[in-house]
Short mmCIF file of C-alpha atoms in Angstrom, two decimals:
data_model
loop_
_atom_site.label_atom_id
_atom_site.label_comp_id
_atom_site.label_asym_id
_atom_site.label_seq_id
_atom_site.Cartn_x
_atom_site.Cartn_y
_atom_site.Cartn_z
CA UNK C 1 -14.11 29.92 39.65
CA UNK C 2 -15.36 26.95 41.57
CA UNK C 3 -12.77 25.80 44.11
CA UNK C 4 -12.89 22.62 46.16
CA UNK C 5 -10.80 20.14 48.13
CA UNK C 6 -10.86 16.38 47.66
CA UNK C 7 -9.56 13.32 49.47
CA UNK C 8 -9.78 11.63 52.84
CA UNK C 9 -10.70 13.68 55.91
CA UNK C 10 -7.65 15.57 57.13
CA UNK C 11 -5.72 14.86 53.91
CA UNK C 12 -7.69 16.91 51.38
CA UNK C 13 -5.96 18.36 48.33
CA UNK C 14 -6.95 21.53 46.46
CA UNK C 15 -8.75 21.51 43.12
CA UNK C 16 -10.76 23.67 40.80
CA UNK C 17 -13.64 22.83 38.47
CA UNK C 18 -13.01 23.32 34.75
CA UNK C 19 -15.55 24.48 32.16
CA UNK C 20 -16.68 20.89 31.58
CA UNK C 21 -17.37 20.32 35.28
CA UNK C 22 -14.30 18.14 35.82
CA UNK C 23 -12.00 18.41 38.82
CA UNK C 24 -8.46 19.63 38.17
CA UNK C 25 -5.77 18.95 40.77
CA UNK C 26 -4.14 22.15 42.10
CA UNK C 27 -1.77 20.45 44.50
CA UNK C 28 1.17 20.77 42.13
CA UNK C 29 0.94 24.58 42.21
CA UNK C 30 -0.75 25.33 45.54
CA UNK C 31 -0.43 23.45 48.85
CA UNK C 32 -4.06 24.13 49.81
CA UNK C 33 -6.94 26.58 49.48
CA UNK C 34 -6.62 28.67 52.61
CA UNK C 35 -6.65 32.30 53.74
CA UNK C 36 -3.80 33.30 51.41
CA UNK C 37 -5.56 31.81 48.39
CA UNK C 38 -8.85 33.48 49.37
CA UNK C 39 -7.35 36.98 49.29
CA UNK C 40 -7.97 39.12 46.20
CA UNK C 41 -4.36 38.55 45.14
CA UNK C 42 -4.60 34.82 45.79
CA UNK C 43 -7.82 34.45 43.81
CA UNK C 44 -6.37 36.48 40.94
CA UNK C 45 -3.36 34.14 40.82
CA UNK C 46 -5.63 31.08 40.75
CA UNK C 47 -7.77 32.62 38.02
CA UNK C 48 -4.64 33.09 35.88
CA UNK C 49 -3.97 29.33 35.86
CA UNK C 50 -5.12 27.51 32.72
CA UNK C 51 -7.15 24.54 34.03
CA UNK C 52 -6.09 22.49 31.00
CA UNK C 53 -2.52 22.49 32.36
CA UNK C 54 -3.64 20.80 35.59
CA UNK C 55 -4.04 17.02 36.04
CA UNK C 56 -7.56 15.63 35.93
CA UNK C 57 -8.84 14.07 39.16
CA UNK C 58 -9.99 10.58 38.31
CA UNK C 59 -13.15 8.92 39.60
CA UNK C 60 -15.53 10.46 42.12
CA UNK C 61 -13.46 11.28 45.19
CA UNK C 62 -14.85 12.46 48.48
CA UNK C 63 -15.14 16.24 48.66
CA UNK C 64 -14.18 18.03 51.84
CA UNK C 65 -14.85 21.57 53.04
CA UNK C 66 -13.74 23.62 50.01
CA UNK C 67 -11.27 25.79 51.93
CA UNK C 68 -9.11 25.53 55.05
CA UNK C 69 -8.12 27.92 57.80
CA UNK C 70 -11.48 29.07 59.13
CA UNK C 71 -11.22 30.84 62.47
CA UNK C 72 -14.93 31.60 62.96
CA UNK C 73 -18.15 29.89 61.84
CA UNK C 74 -20.69 32.68 62.34
CA UNK C 75 -24.42 31.99 62.03
CA UNK C 76 -27.40 34.32 61.79
CA UNK C 77 -30.67 33.25 63.40
CA UNK C 78 -34.23 33.94 62.27
CA UNK C 79 -33.15 35.89 59.18
CA UNK C 80 -36.27 35.04 57.17
CA UNK C 81 -39.53 36.42 58.54
CA UNK C 82 -41.55 33.33 57.61
CA UNK C 83 -39.00 31.11 59.39
CA UNK C 84 -39.33 33.28 62.51
CA UNK C 85 -43.10 32.83 62.29
CA UNK C 86 -42.90 29.03 62.04
CA UNK C 87 -40.53 29.03 65.04
CA UNK C 88 -43.05 31.10 67.00
CA UNK C 89 -40.55 33.93 67.52
CA UNK C 90 -40.68 37.63 66.82
CA UNK C 91 -38.98 39.03 63.72
CA UNK C 92 -35.64 40.36 65.05
CA UNK C 93 -34.94 44.08 64.97
CA UNK C 94 -31.24 43.41 64.38
CA UNK C 95 -29.26 40.30 63.36
CA UNK C 96 -29.11 37.45 65.86
CA UNK C 97 -25.55 36.10 65.99
CA UNK C 98 -24.43 32.75 67.32
CA UNK C 99 -21.31 30.68 66.65
CA UNK C 100 -20.96 27.15 65.39
CA UNK C 101 -17.85 25.26 66.53
CA UNK C 102 -15.24 24.90 63.76
CA UNK C 103 -15.02 21.24 64.80
CA UNK C 104 -18.56 20.86 63.40
CA UNK C 105 -17.22 21.30 59.86
CA UNK C 106 -17.70 18.39 57.49
CA UNK C 107 -17.73 17.70 53.79
CA UNK C 108 -20.87 18.25 51.74
CA UNK C 109 -21.69 14.55 51.39
CA UNK C 110 -20.28 13.24 54.67
CA UNK C 111 -22.73 11.49 57.03
CA UNK C 112 -24.45 13.53 59.74
CA UNK C 113 -23.86 11.71 63.02
CA UNK C 114 -26.74 11.91 65.48
CA UNK C 115 -25.23 12.53 68.95
CA UNK C 116 -26.08 10.40 71.96
CA UNK C 117 -29.30 11.57 73.65
CA UNK C 118 -30.33 13.52 70.53
CA UNK C 119 -34.10 13.46 69.96
CA UNK C 120 -34.83 16.51 67.77
CA UNK C 121 -32.36 16.57 64.91
CA UNK C 122 -33.19 19.20 62.29
CA UNK C 123 -31.98 20.68 58.99
CA UNK C 124 -31.44 24.21 57.62
CA UNK C 125 -30.26 25.10 54.10
CA UNK C 126 -28.29 28.36 54.17
CA UNK C 127 -26.16 30.61 51.99
CA UNK C 128 -22.60 30.75 53.30
CA UNK C 129 -20.54 33.92 52.75
CA UNK C 130 -16.78 33.33 52.83
CA UNK C 131 -14.55 36.24 53.82
CA UNK C 132 -11.43 36.94 51.73
CA UNK C 133 -10.13 40.19 53.23
CA UNK C 134 -9.75 41.15 56.89
CA UNK C 135 -12.82 43.20 57.84
CA UNK C 136 -13.22 45.61 60.76
CA UNK C 137 -15.94 48.25 61.06
CA UNK C 138 -16.96 47.82 57.43
CA UNK C 139 -19.38 50.20 55.72
CA UNK C 140 -22.39 48.44 54.25
CA UNK C 141 -21.78 49.96 50.81
CA UNK C 142 -18.29 48.42 50.73
CA UNK C 143 -19.13 45.08 52.32
CA UNK C 144 -19.07 42.84 49.25
CA UNK C 145 -15.47 43.88 48.56
CA UNK C 146 -14.48 41.73 51.55
CA UNK C 147 -16.09 38.56 50.15
CA UNK C 148 -14.06 35.76 48.54
CA UNK C 149 -17.08 33.73 47.50
CA UNK C 150 -20.18 31.80 48.46
CA UNK C 151 -21.10 28.21 49.33
CA UNK C 152 -23.91 25.95 50.50
CA UNK C 153 -24.21 25.33 54.25
CA UNK C 154 -26.46 22.90 56.11
CA UNK C 155 -26.87 24.37 59.60
CA UNK C 156 -27.69 21.04 61.24
CA UNK C 157 -29.38 21.61 64.59
CA UNK C 158 -30.31 19.55 67.64
CA UNK C 159 -33.33 21.47 68.86
CA UNK C 160 -33.52 19.77 72.27
CA UNK C 161 -29.95 20.88 73.00
CA UNK C 162 -30.52 24.30 71.42
CA UNK C 163 -33.58 25.14 73.51
CA UNK C 164 -32.12 24.10 76.87
CA UNK C 165 -31.11 27.71 77.46
CA UNK C 166 -31.04 31.09 75.76
CA UNK C 167 -27.65 30.18 74.25
CA UNK C 168 -28.16 28.22 71.05
CA UNK C 169 -24.57 27.07 70.53
CA UNK C 170 -24.97 23.67 72.24
CA UNK C 171 -27.47 22.58 69.63
CA UNK C 172 -25.42 23.84 66.70
CA UNK C 173 -21.81 22.80 67.22
CA UNK C 174 -21.83 19.01 67.46
CA UNK C 175 -19.49 17.04 65.20
CA UNK C 176 -20.72 16.88 61.56
CA UNK C 177 -23.29 19.66 62.16
CA UNK C 178 -21.58 21.95 59.62
CA UNK C 179 -21.56 20.49 56.09
CA UNK C 180 -20.01 23.10 53.77
CA UNK C 181 -19.55 22.90 50.00
CA UNK C 182 -19.23 21.21 47.56
CA UNK C 183 -17.57 24.31 46.12
CA UNK C 184 -16.49 27.78 47.05
CA UNK C 185 -17.87 29.80 44.13
CA UNK C 186 -15.96 33.07 43.75
CA UNK C 187 -17.99 36.25 43.93
CA UNK C 188 -17.46 37.13 40.27
CA UNK C 189 -19.73 34.18 39.42
CA UNK C 190 -22.47 35.36 41.82
CA UNK C 191 -23.56 38.79 40.56
CA UNK C 192 -26.37 39.09 43.12
CA UNK C 193 -26.24 37.05 46.34
CA UNK C 194 -29.76 38.32 47.09
CA UNK C 195 -31.31 36.39 44.20
CA UNK C 196 -30.42 32.73 44.72
CA UNK C 197 -32.99 29.94 44.77
CA UNK C 198 -32.49 27.38 47.53
CA UNK C 199 -34.14 24.09 48.39
CA UNK C 200 -33.85 21.11 50.75
CA UNK C 201 -35.40 17.62 50.52
CA UNK C 202 -35.64 14.88 53.14
CA UNK C 203 -36.07 11.36 51.78
CA UNK C 204 -37.12 12.86 48.45
CA UNK C 205 -39.79 15.13 49.94
CA UNK C 206 -39.38 18.87 49.44
CA UNK C 207 -39.18 20.55 52.83
CA UNK C 208 -37.60 23.94 52.14
CA UNK C 209 -37.92 26.13 49.09
CA UNK C 210 -36.93 29.78 49.12
CA UNK C 211 -34.82 32.57 47.72
CA UNK C 212 -32.20 34.73 49.38
CA UNK C 213 -34.11 37.86 48.30
CA UNK C 214 -36.44 37.32 51.27
CA UNK C 215 -33.72 37.70 53.91
CA UNK C 216 -34.53 40.26 56.58
CA UNK C 217 -30.88 41.37 56.70
CA UNK C 218 -28.99 41.00 53.43
CA UNK C 219 -25.40 39.93 52.88
CA UNK C 220 -24.02 43.47 52.84
CA UNK C 221 -25.74 44.35 56.09
CA UNK C 222 -24.64 41.13 57.79
CA UNK C 223 -20.97 41.63 56.93
CA UNK C 224 -21.03 45.23 58.14
CA UNK C 225 -22.93 44.30 61.31
CA UNK C 226 -20.68 41.36 62.26
CA UNK C 227 -17.54 43.43 61.63
CA UNK C 228 -18.61 45.88 64.33
CA UNK C 229 -18.29 43.20 66.99
CA UNK C 230 -15.49 40.92 65.78
CA UNK C 231 -12.72 41.03 63.22
CA UNK C 232 -13.63 38.90 60.22
CA UNK C 233 -10.59 37.05 58.89
CA UNK C 234 -10.00 35.38 55.52
CA UNK C 235 -11.59 31.94 55.66
CA UNK C 236 -14.30 32.95 58.13
CA UNK C 237 -17.82 32.06 57.08
CA UNK C 238 -21.17 33.71 57.76
CA UNK C 239 -24.15 31.36 57.43
CA UNK C 240 -26.95 33.76 56.64
CA UNK C 241 -30.07 32.04 57.94
CA UNK C 242 -32.67 29.65 56.56
CA UNK C 243 -36.06 29.97 54.85
CA UNK C 244 -39.15 28.25 56.29
CA UNK C 245 -39.66 24.50 56.20
CA UNK C 246 -37.46 23.23 59.01
CA UNK C 247 -38.56 20.13 60.89
CA UNK C 248 -39.31 22.07 64.07
CA UNK C 249 -41.94 24.09 62.21
CA UNK C 250 -43.86 21.21 60.61
CA UNK C 251 -47.59 20.99 61.32
CA UNK C 252 -49.45 19.36 62.95
CA UNK C 253 -46.35 17.76 64.49
CA UNK C 254 -42.63 18.46 64.13
CA UNK C 255 -40.58 16.13 61.94
CA UNK C 256 -37.15 15.07 63.20
CA UNK C 257 -34.30 13.37 61.38
CA UNK C 258 -33.46 9.76 62.25
CA UNK C 259 -30.71 7.34 61.24
CA UNK C 260 -31.22 6.24 57.65
CA UNK C 261 -32.83 9.51 56.54
CA UNK C 262 -31.24 11.30 53.57
CA UNK C 263 -31.01 15.08 53.31
CA UNK C 264 -30.35 16.73 49.94
CA UNK C 265 -29.93 20.48 49.52
CA UNK C 266 -28.95 22.91 46.79
CA UNK C 267 -28.48 26.61 46.10
CA UNK C 268 -28.62 27.74 42.48
CA UNK C 269 -25.12 27.98 41.01
CA UNK C 270 -23.39 26.86 44.20
CA UNK C 271 -23.85 23.09 44.00
CA UNK C 272 -25.60 20.31 45.90
CA UNK C 273 -25.09 18.40 49.13
CA UNK C 274 -26.31 14.95 50.19
CA UNK C 275 -26.03 13.54 53.71
CA UNK C 276 -27.27 10.34 55.32
CA UNK C 277 -28.07 10.40 59.03
CA UNK C 278 -26.15 7.81 61.02
CA UNK C 279 -26.27 6.87 64.69
CA UNK C 280 -23.36 7.70 66.98
CA UNK C 281 -21.19 4.69 67.74
#
């Protein structure tokens, strides 16, 4: 299944995508897509619904984050060796974890707002792993059983803020720095999360092109590792790192996003995002 939420910010309604790619309104049978719906039982109940019995969503509504109820937005740094190289940093010996503020969440096509005093705004296409079952001290072999599905994440970054100290969170958690979606694609439609093509363009120019097979630490390992240090709850997301091609790594000079720029990103089978950079007002 492909699940999503549509409508104005803060008033999104649940939907699913039918076989013809049309949105079907779930609000008559489910109040939202949240932790209960992301559980194995919740997903099974949604899968049993015949999409043809649901009302069509007319027009092209705004899409929001495809699920609600996230408690943690976990990110993994430098998880592609060639990205570590372009950043001038050593390949990590174990996953680097940092947190993105849940208030950074935004819809897949919402504008990215450049904060005041921002000078080094950057992009990162990433595979998002959405947890469906509470996970503590998970064995790597069992890790995918805790997954509800996958989604596209743009880990928007303000490098000047990020590099002010050894703690990266300041440069990662600003409002609109966490576009997620357009869909949550359930794990049954993603047979191998380590074989997904991904790309990102800025103003029509290809900047990032990669595949999740080149991760240093794969999805199974990341779930198991994170669950050693924090309980993963249904609705939590792990953004698994980005391939090379970020603005900070451009040669001979870095390239930074500015108001008016357009970022477009996609992961095979998971959908596309499009954001325009706007100035803070």
